[in-house]
XYZ file of C-alpha atoms in Angstrom:
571
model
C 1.402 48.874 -22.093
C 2.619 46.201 -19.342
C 6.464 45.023 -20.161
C 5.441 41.733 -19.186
C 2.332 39.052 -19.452
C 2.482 35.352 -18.468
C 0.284 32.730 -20.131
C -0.909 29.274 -18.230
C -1.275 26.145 -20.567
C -2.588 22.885 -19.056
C -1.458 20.162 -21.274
C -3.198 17.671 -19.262
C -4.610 17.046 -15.154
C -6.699 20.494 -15.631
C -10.094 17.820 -16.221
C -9.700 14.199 -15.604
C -8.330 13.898 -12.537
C -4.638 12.444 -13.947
C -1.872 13.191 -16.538
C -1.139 16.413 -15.104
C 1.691 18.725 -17.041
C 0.969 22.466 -16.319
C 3.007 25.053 -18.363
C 3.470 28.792 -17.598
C 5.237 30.595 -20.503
C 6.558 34.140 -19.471
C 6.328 36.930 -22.056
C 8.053 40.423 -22.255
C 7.622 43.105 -24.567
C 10.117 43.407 -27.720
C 12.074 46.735 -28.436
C 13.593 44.706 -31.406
C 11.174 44.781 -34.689
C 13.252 42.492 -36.333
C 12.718 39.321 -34.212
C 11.346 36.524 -36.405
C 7.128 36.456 -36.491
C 7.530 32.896 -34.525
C 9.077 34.519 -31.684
C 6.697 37.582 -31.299
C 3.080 37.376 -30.480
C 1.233 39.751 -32.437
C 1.387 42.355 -29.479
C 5.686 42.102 -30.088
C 5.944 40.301 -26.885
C 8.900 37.690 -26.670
C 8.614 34.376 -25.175
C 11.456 34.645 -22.586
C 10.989 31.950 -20.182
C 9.110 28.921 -19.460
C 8.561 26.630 -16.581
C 6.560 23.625 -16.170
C 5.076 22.068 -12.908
C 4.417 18.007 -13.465
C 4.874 15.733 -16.060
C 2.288 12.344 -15.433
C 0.809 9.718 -16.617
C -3.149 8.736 -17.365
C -4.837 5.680 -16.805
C -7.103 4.898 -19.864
C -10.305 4.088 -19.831
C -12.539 0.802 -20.423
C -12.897 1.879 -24.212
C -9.589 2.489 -25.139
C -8.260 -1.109 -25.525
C -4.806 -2.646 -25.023
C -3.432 0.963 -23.922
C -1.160 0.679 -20.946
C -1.414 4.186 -20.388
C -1.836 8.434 -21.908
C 0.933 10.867 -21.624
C 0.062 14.256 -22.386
C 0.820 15.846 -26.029
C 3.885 18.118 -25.697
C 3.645 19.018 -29.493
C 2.938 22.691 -28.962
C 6.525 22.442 -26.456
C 9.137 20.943 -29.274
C 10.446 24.016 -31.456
C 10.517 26.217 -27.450
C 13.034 23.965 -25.633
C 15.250 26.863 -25.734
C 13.201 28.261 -23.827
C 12.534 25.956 -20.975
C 14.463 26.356 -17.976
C 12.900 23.699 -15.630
C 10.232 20.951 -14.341
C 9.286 21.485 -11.059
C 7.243 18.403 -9.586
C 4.710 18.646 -6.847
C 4.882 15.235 -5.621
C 5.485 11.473 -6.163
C 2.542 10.182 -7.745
C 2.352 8.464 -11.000
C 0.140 10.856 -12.323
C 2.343 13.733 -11.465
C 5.790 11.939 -12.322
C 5.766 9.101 -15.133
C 5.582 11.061 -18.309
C 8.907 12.124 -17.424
C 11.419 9.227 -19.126
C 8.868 9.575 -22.551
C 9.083 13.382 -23.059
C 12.534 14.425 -21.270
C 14.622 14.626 -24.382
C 12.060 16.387 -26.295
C 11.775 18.822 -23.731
C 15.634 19.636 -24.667
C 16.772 17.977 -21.100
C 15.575 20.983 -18.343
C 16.898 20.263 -14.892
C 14.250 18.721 -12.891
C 13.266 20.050 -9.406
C 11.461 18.269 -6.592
C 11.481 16.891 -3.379
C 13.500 14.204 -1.609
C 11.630 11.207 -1.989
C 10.119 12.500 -5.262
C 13.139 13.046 -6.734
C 14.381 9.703 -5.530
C 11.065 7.987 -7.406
C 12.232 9.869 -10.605
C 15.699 9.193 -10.750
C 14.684 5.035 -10.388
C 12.471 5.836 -13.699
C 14.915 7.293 -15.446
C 17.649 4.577 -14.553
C 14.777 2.266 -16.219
C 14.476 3.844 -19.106
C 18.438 4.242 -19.431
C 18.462 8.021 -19.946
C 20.721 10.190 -17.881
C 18.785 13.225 -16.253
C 19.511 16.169 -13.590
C 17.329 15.854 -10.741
C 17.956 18.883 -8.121
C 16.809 18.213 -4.735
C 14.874 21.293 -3.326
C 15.276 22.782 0.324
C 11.638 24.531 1.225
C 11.479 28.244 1.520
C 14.151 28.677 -0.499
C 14.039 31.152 -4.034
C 15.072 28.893 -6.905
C 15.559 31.666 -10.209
C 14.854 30.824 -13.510
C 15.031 33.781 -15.714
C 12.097 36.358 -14.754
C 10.589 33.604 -12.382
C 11.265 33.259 -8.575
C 9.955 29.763 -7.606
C 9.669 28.994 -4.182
C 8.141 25.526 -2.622
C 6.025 25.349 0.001
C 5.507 22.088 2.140
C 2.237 20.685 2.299
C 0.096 17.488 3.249
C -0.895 14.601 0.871
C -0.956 11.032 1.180
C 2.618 11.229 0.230
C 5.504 12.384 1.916
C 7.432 15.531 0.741
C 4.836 16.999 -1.322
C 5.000 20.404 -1.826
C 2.796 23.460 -3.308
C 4.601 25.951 -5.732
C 4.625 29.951 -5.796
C 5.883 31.087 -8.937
C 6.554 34.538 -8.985
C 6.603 36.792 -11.807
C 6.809 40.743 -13.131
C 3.320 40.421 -13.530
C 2.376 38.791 -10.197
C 2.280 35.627 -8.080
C 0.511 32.382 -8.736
C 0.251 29.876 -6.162
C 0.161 26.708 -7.781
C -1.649 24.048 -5.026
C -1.324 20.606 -6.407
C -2.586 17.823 -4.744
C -2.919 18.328 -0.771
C -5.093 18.326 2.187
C -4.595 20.051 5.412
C -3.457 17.069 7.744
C -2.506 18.335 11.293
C -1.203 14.875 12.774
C 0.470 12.969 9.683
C 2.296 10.129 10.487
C 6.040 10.846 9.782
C 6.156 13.990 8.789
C 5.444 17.453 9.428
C 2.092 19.798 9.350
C 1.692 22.107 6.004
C 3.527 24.925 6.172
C 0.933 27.663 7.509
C 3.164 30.303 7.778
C 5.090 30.217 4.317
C 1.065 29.771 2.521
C -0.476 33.086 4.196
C 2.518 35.075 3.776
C 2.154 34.359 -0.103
C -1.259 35.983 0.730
C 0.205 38.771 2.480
C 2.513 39.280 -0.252
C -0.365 38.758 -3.006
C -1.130 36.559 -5.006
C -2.665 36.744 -8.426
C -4.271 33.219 -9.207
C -4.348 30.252 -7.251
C -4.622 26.922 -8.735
C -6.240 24.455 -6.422
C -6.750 20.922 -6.238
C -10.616 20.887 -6.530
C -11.254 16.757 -6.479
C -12.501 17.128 -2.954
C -14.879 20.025 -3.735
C -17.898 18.001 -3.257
C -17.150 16.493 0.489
C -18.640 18.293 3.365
C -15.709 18.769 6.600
C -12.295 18.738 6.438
C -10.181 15.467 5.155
C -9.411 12.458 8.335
C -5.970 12.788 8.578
C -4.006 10.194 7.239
C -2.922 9.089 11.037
C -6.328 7.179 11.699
C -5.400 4.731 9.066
C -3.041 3.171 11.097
C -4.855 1.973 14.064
C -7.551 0.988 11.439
C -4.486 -1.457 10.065
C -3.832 -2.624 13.818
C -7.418 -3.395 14.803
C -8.258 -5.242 11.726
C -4.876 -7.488 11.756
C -5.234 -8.351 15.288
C -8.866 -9.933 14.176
C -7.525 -11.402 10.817
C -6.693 -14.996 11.939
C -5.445 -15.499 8.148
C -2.930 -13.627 5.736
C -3.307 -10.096 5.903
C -3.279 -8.432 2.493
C -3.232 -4.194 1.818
C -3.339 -3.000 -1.242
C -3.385 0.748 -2.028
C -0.838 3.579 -4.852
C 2.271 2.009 -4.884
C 3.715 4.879 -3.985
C 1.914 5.844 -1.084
C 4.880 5.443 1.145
C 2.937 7.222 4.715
C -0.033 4.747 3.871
C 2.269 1.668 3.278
C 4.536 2.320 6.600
C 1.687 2.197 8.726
C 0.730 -1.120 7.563
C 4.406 -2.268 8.158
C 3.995 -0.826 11.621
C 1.140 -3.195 11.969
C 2.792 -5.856 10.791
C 5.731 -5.589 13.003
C 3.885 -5.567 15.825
C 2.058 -8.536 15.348
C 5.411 -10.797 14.015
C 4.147 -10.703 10.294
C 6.407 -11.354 7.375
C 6.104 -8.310 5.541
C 5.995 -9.248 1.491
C 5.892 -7.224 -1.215
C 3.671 -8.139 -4.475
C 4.048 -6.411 -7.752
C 7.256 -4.412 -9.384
C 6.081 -0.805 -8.861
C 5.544 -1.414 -5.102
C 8.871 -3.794 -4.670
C 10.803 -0.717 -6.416
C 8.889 1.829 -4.339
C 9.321 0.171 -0.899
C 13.201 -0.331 -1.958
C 13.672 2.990 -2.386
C 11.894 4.172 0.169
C 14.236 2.040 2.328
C 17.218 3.063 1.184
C 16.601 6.803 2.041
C 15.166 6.097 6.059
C 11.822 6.410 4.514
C 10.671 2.645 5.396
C 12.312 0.804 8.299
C 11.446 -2.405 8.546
C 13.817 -5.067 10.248
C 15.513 -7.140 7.953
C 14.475 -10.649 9.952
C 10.288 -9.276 8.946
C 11.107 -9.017 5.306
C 9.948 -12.303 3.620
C 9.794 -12.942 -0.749
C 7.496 -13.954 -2.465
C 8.144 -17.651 -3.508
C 8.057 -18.313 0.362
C 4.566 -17.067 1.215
C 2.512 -20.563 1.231
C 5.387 -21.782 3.457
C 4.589 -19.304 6.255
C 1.808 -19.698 8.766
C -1.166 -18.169 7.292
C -1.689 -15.422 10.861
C 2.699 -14.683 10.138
C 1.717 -12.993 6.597
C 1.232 -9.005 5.519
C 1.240 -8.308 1.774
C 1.573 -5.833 0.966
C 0.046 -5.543 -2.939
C 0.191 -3.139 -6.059
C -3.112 -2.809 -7.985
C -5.890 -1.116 -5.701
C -7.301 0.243 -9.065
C -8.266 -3.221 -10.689
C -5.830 -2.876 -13.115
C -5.449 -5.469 -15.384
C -2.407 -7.369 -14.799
C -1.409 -6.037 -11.617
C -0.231 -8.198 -8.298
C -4.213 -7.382 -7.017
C -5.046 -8.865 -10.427
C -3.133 -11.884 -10.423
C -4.362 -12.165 -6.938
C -8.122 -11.967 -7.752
C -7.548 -14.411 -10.770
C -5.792 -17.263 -9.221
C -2.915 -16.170 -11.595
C -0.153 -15.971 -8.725
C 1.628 -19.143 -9.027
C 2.995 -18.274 -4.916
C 0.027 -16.966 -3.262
C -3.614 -18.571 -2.863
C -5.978 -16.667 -1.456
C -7.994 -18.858 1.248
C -10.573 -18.657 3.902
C -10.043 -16.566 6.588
C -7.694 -13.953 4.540
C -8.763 -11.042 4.971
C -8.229 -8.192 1.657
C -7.879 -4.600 2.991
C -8.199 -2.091 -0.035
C -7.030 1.076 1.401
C -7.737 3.771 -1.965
C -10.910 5.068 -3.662
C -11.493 4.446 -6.872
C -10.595 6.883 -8.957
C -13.615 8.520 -11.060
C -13.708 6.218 -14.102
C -12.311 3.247 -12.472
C -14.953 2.231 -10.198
C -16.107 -1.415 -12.080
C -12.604 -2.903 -12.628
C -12.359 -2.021 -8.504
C -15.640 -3.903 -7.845
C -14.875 -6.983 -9.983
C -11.892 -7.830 -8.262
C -13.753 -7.121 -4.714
C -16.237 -9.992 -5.892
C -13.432 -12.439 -7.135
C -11.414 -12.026 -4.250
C -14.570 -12.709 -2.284
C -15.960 -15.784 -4.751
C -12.290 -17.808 -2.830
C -13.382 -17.148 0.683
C -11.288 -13.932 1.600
C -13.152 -11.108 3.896
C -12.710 -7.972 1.591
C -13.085 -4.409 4.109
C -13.516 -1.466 1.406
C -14.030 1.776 2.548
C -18.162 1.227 1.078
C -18.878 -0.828 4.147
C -16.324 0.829 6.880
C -15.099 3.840 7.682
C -10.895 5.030 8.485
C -9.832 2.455 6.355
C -8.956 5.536 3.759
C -8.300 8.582 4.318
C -8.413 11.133 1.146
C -5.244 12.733 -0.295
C -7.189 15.537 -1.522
C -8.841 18.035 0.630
C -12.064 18.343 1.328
C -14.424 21.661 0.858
C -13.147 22.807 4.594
C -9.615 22.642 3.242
C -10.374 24.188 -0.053
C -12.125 27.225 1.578
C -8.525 27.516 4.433
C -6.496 27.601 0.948
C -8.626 30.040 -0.477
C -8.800 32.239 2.682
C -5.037 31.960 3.447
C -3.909 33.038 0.249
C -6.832 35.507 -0.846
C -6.221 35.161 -4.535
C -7.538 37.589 -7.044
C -8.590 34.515 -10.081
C -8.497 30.844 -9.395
C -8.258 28.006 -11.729
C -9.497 24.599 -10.229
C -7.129 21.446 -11.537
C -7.153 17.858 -10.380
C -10.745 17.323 -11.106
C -13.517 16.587 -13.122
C -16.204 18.988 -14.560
C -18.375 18.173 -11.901
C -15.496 19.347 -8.955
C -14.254 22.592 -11.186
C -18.332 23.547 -10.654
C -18.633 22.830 -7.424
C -15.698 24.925 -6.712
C -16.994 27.806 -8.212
C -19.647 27.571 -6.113
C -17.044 27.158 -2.792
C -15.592 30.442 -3.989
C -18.876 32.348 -4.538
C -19.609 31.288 -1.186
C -16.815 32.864 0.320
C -17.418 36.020 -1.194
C -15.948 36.087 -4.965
C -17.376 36.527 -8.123
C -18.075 33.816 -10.179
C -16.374 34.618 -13.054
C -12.869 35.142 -11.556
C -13.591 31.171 -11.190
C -12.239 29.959 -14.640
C -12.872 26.359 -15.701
C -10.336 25.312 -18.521
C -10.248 22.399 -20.336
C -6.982 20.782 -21.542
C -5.445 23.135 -24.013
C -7.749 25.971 -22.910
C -5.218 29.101 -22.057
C -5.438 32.092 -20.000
C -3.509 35.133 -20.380
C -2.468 37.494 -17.276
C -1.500 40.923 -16.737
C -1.132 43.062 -13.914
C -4.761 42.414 -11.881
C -6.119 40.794 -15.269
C -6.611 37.321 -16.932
C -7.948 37.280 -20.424
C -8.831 33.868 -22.271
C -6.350 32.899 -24.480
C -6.063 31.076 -27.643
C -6.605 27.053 -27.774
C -3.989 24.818 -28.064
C -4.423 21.819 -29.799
C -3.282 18.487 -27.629
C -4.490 15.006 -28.306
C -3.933 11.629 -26.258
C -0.946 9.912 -26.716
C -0.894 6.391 -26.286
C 1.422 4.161 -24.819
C 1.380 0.443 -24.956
C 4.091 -2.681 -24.996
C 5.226 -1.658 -28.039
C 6.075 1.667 -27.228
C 4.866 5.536 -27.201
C 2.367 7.057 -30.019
C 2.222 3.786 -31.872
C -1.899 3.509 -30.920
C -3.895 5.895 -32.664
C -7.419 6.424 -33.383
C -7.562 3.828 -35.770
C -6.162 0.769 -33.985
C -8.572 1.574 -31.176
C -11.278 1.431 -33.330
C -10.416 -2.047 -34.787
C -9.669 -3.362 -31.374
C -12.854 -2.191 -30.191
C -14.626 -3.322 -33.219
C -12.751 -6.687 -32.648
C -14.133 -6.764 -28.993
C -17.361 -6.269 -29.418
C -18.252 -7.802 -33.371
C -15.106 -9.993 -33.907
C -13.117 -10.725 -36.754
C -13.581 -11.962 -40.462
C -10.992 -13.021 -42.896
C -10.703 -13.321 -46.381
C -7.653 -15.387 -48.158
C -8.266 -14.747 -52.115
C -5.632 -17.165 -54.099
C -4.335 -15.339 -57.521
C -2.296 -16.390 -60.429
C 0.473 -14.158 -62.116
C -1.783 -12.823 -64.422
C -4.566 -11.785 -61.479
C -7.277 -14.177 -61.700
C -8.752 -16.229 -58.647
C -7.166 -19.931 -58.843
C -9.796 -21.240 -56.696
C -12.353 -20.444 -53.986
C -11.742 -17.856 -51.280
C -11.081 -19.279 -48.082
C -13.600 -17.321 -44.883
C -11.987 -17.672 -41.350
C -13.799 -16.166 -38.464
C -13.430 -15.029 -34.717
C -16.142 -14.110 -32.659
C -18.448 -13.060 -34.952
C -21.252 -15.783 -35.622
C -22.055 -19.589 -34.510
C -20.347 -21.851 -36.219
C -23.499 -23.483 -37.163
C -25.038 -20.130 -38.667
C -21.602 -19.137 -40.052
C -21.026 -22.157 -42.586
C -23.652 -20.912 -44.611
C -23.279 -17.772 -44.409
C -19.463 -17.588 -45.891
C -20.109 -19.762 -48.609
C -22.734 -17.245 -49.796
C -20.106 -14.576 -48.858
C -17.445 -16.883 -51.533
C -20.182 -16.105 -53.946
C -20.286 -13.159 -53.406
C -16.561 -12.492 -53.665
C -16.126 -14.447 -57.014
C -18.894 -12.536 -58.382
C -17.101 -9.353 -57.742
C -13.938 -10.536 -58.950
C -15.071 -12.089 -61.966
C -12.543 -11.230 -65.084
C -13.401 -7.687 -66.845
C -11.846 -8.158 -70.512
C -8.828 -9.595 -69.614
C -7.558 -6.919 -67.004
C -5.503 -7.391 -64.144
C -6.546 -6.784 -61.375
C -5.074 -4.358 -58.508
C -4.339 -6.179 -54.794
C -5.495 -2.673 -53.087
C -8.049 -2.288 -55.251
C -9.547 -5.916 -54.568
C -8.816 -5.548 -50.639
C -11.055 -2.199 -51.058
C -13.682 -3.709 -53.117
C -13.937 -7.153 -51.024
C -13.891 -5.633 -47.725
C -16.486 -2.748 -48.446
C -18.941 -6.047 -49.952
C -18.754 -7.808 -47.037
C -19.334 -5.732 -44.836
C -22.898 -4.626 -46.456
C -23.106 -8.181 -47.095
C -22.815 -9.036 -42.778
C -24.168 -5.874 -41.751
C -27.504 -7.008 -44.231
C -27.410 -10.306 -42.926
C -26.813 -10.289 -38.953
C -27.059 -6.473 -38.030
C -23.233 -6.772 -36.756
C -20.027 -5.050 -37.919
C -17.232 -7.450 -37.662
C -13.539 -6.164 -38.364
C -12.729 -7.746 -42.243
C -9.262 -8.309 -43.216
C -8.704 -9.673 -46.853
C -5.065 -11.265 -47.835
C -4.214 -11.739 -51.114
C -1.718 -14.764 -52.250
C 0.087 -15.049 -55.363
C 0.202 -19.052 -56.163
């Protein structure tokens, strides 16, 4: 029997596109019977080691309201922190990055490694949050050990500098964990992947690779992120109003071309919305983003500025609510107007899921005369992060892999990548398509499905981490779409009603049809609570009773489902 076998966990990112975490738990075989039954899988293998590659955020969808934001579940992670001996992070993203302040201390505090200007990025999160944290800075090539792994990092392209793919290697083999990436052979300010240090893995052998699949649908290989640029130049030297780019707010190689723009037409280069003023600071401060100090303008100042002198640069290419773009597309920026003859350039794609929330704020921007260029109606004006099939097929060819896992996708790009695989000569089912929680099991030249771990969504909103569950989405939904009735039932000491019950309503009916309508609901009620020999009544029991009446009652009567709330006063 092998002394070793490694299991792979995705606790998020695996389907969905965001919220990646990745976990890799490293198991070796006990000579000791007397371990305790936690400790030992039922083969008597140990957990020894564990390692975990991203820790990011989600963006929610349309139907779960007032969230901010998902972090993925690290419940199955709290009684092994003993056991973990770092994060490694791929890249800067949010989605790859901003779990990190929520789950750091339950993850027992593991040093964190990553790249420069990734590591950067998560040290500025962590000084938000006020926790203290050990970031390690990475050189490439070099073999970081933690226990039985060897981790090496391997520099790649994405539409982020100083992204990097990881080889973890193992007893039982070597998985090539390739995060986010496309094969860009002329980025702007910085150097081409690392060709060399990816088909040596090959050479060496690799076990499983986990690839980036989002791009598994596009025909070619990905523009390079260097054509953006002169699309920048070309459309500000036309723009004869304030220029305005929004795209991630931390796509630094993306935002540096439009200040290269800028400076060469004399524009005040402004900065709109927090995460892309802390971004662009940062960036600064490590040589990342020069821009001369006299071309650096605030925000208060931009109506004072000759319309053709303006770049801003804006935070909120995915129509988030409340973001600079936002504000922007609302006339909810107290400083900037948009006007005739701006013109909006929205350098991202949508991501999958976000696609309506993009198009509103094309047509509000457009309703106050600006010119809005999204990459629907011309082309270079984005150029993908994420490989296309071309580059999928290179990584699959360069590092020959016996299994592969597709992450970073949806169902629809972990299928077509099967496909891309069988194409190139492998069998279908060393393809495996996990879901979130999903596990897989490897040995020497063998992965097994594994047992399911449970994971949920957790929620974060302004009032902090977990505290939206299930149920308060389904009353704010229920609010959204049916409204809201309430019922105020006056009692005296010894529980009787002291007068009629008093019916307030939002957003359910007309007021015209709803005047009626509650005083036949106050019938209702009274009837219901009507004495019973003299015994007093309960306040839950009431709410219970009241609530489940009415809403027969409105369901019977309008065919809607409003949210009830009943309040009970002692007077």
């Amino acid at each position: 029997m092998d002394m070793y076998k490694l299991r792979f966990i995705p606790l998020g990112g695996i389907v969905g596109v965001t919220k990646n975490m990745y976990v890799y738990e490293l198991y070796v075989k006990s000579q000791n019977s007397n371990l305790k039954s936690q400790e030992v899988d039922k083969d008597e293998y140990m957990l020894k080691d564990i390692v975990i590659v991203d820790c990011g955020i989600g963006f929610p969808m349309e139907k779960e309201l007032g969230v901010d934001f998902v972090i993925p579940d690290i419940s199955y992670l709290r009684d092994k922190t003993d056991k973990i001996r770092a994060i490694l992070v791929s890249h800067g993203h949010e989605d790859h990055t901003s779990a990190l302040p929520y789950h750091y201390r339950d993850l027992g505090s593991p040093p964190i490694y990553t790249t420069n200007l990734t590591a950067s990025f998560i040290e500025n999160k962590f000084k938000e949050f006020d926790i203290s944290s050990r970031v390690e800075r990475i050189a490439y090539n070099k073999e970081y050990v933690f226990g039985d792994f060897r981790i090496q990092f391997i520099h790649v392209t994405h539409s982020i500098p100083d992204t990097a793919h990881i080889l973890l290697k193992t007893p039982v083999g070597a998985l090539y964990h390739g995060a986010d990436f496309k094969f860009d052979l002329t980025p702007p300010y910085d150097s081409p992947p690392d060709f060399y240090e990816i088909t040596k893995a090959g050479h060496d052998g690799v076990l499983c690779l986990l690839s980036d699949a989002l791009g598994a649908e596009r025909d070619g290989l990905t523009l390079s992120e260097d054509i953006v640029g002169a699309t920048f130049e070309d459309s500000m030297r036309k723009t004869r109003g304030k220029f305005i780019m929004t795209t991630f707010s931390s796509n630094i190689s993306r935002i540096r071309q439009c200040v290269d723009a800028a400076v060469k037409f004399n524009r005040k280069i402004i900065f709109l919305g927090r995460s892309m003023r802390e971004n662009t600071r940062i960036a600064q401060e490590i040589n990342y983003l020069p821009i001369p100090y006299n071309l650096l303008g605030k925000e208060e100042e931009t109506m004072k500025i000759p319309p053709n002198k303006v770049c801003l640069i804006v935070a909120g290419s995915q129509g988030q609510y409340g973001s600079a773009l936002s504000k922007l597309a609302n006339k909810m920026n107290k400083f900037v107007k948009i006007k005739t003859g701006d013109r909006v350039i929205i350098s991202s794609d949508p991501i999958p899921g976000n696609e309506n929330e993009v198009y509103a704020l094309i047509e509000d921007l457009t309703k106050q005369g600006a010119d809005v260029v999204y990459s629907d109606i011309q082309d270079q004006l984005h150029a993908s992060g994420h490989g296309n099939r071309e580059d999928l097929k290179y990584l699959i060819r360069f590092t020959n892999p016996k299994y592969f896992i597709p992450i970073g996708g949806t169902v629809r790009h972990q299928q077509q990548y099967r496909k891309l695989a069988e194409g190139l000569g492998h069998k279908p089912e060393s393809v495996l398509l996990l879901e979130e929680g999903n596990t897989v099991w490897f040995t020497k030249n063998q992965a097994v499905a594994g047992e399911q771990i449970d994971t949920k969504n957790i929620y974060v909103d302004a009032y902090g981490i977990g505290d939206v569950g299930n149920i308060v989405l389904r009353d704010r939904k229920t609010l959204s779409n049916e409204g809201v009735v309430v019922a105020v039932l006056p009692f005296d000491s010894s529980g009787r009603l002291t007068s009629k019950p008093k019916i307030l309503s939002k957003g359910f009916v007309f007021e015209k049809v709803g005047v009626e309508l509650f005083e036949r609901s106050v019938v209702l009620i009274e009837k219901r609570l009507k004495p019973r020999g003299g015994e007093k009544l309960d306040a839950i029991a009431v709410k219970r009773e009241v609530i489940s009446a009415l809403e027969e009652f409105f369901y019977k009567e309008t065919g809607r489902r409003p949210l009830i709330v009943v309040e009970t006063i002692e007077v």
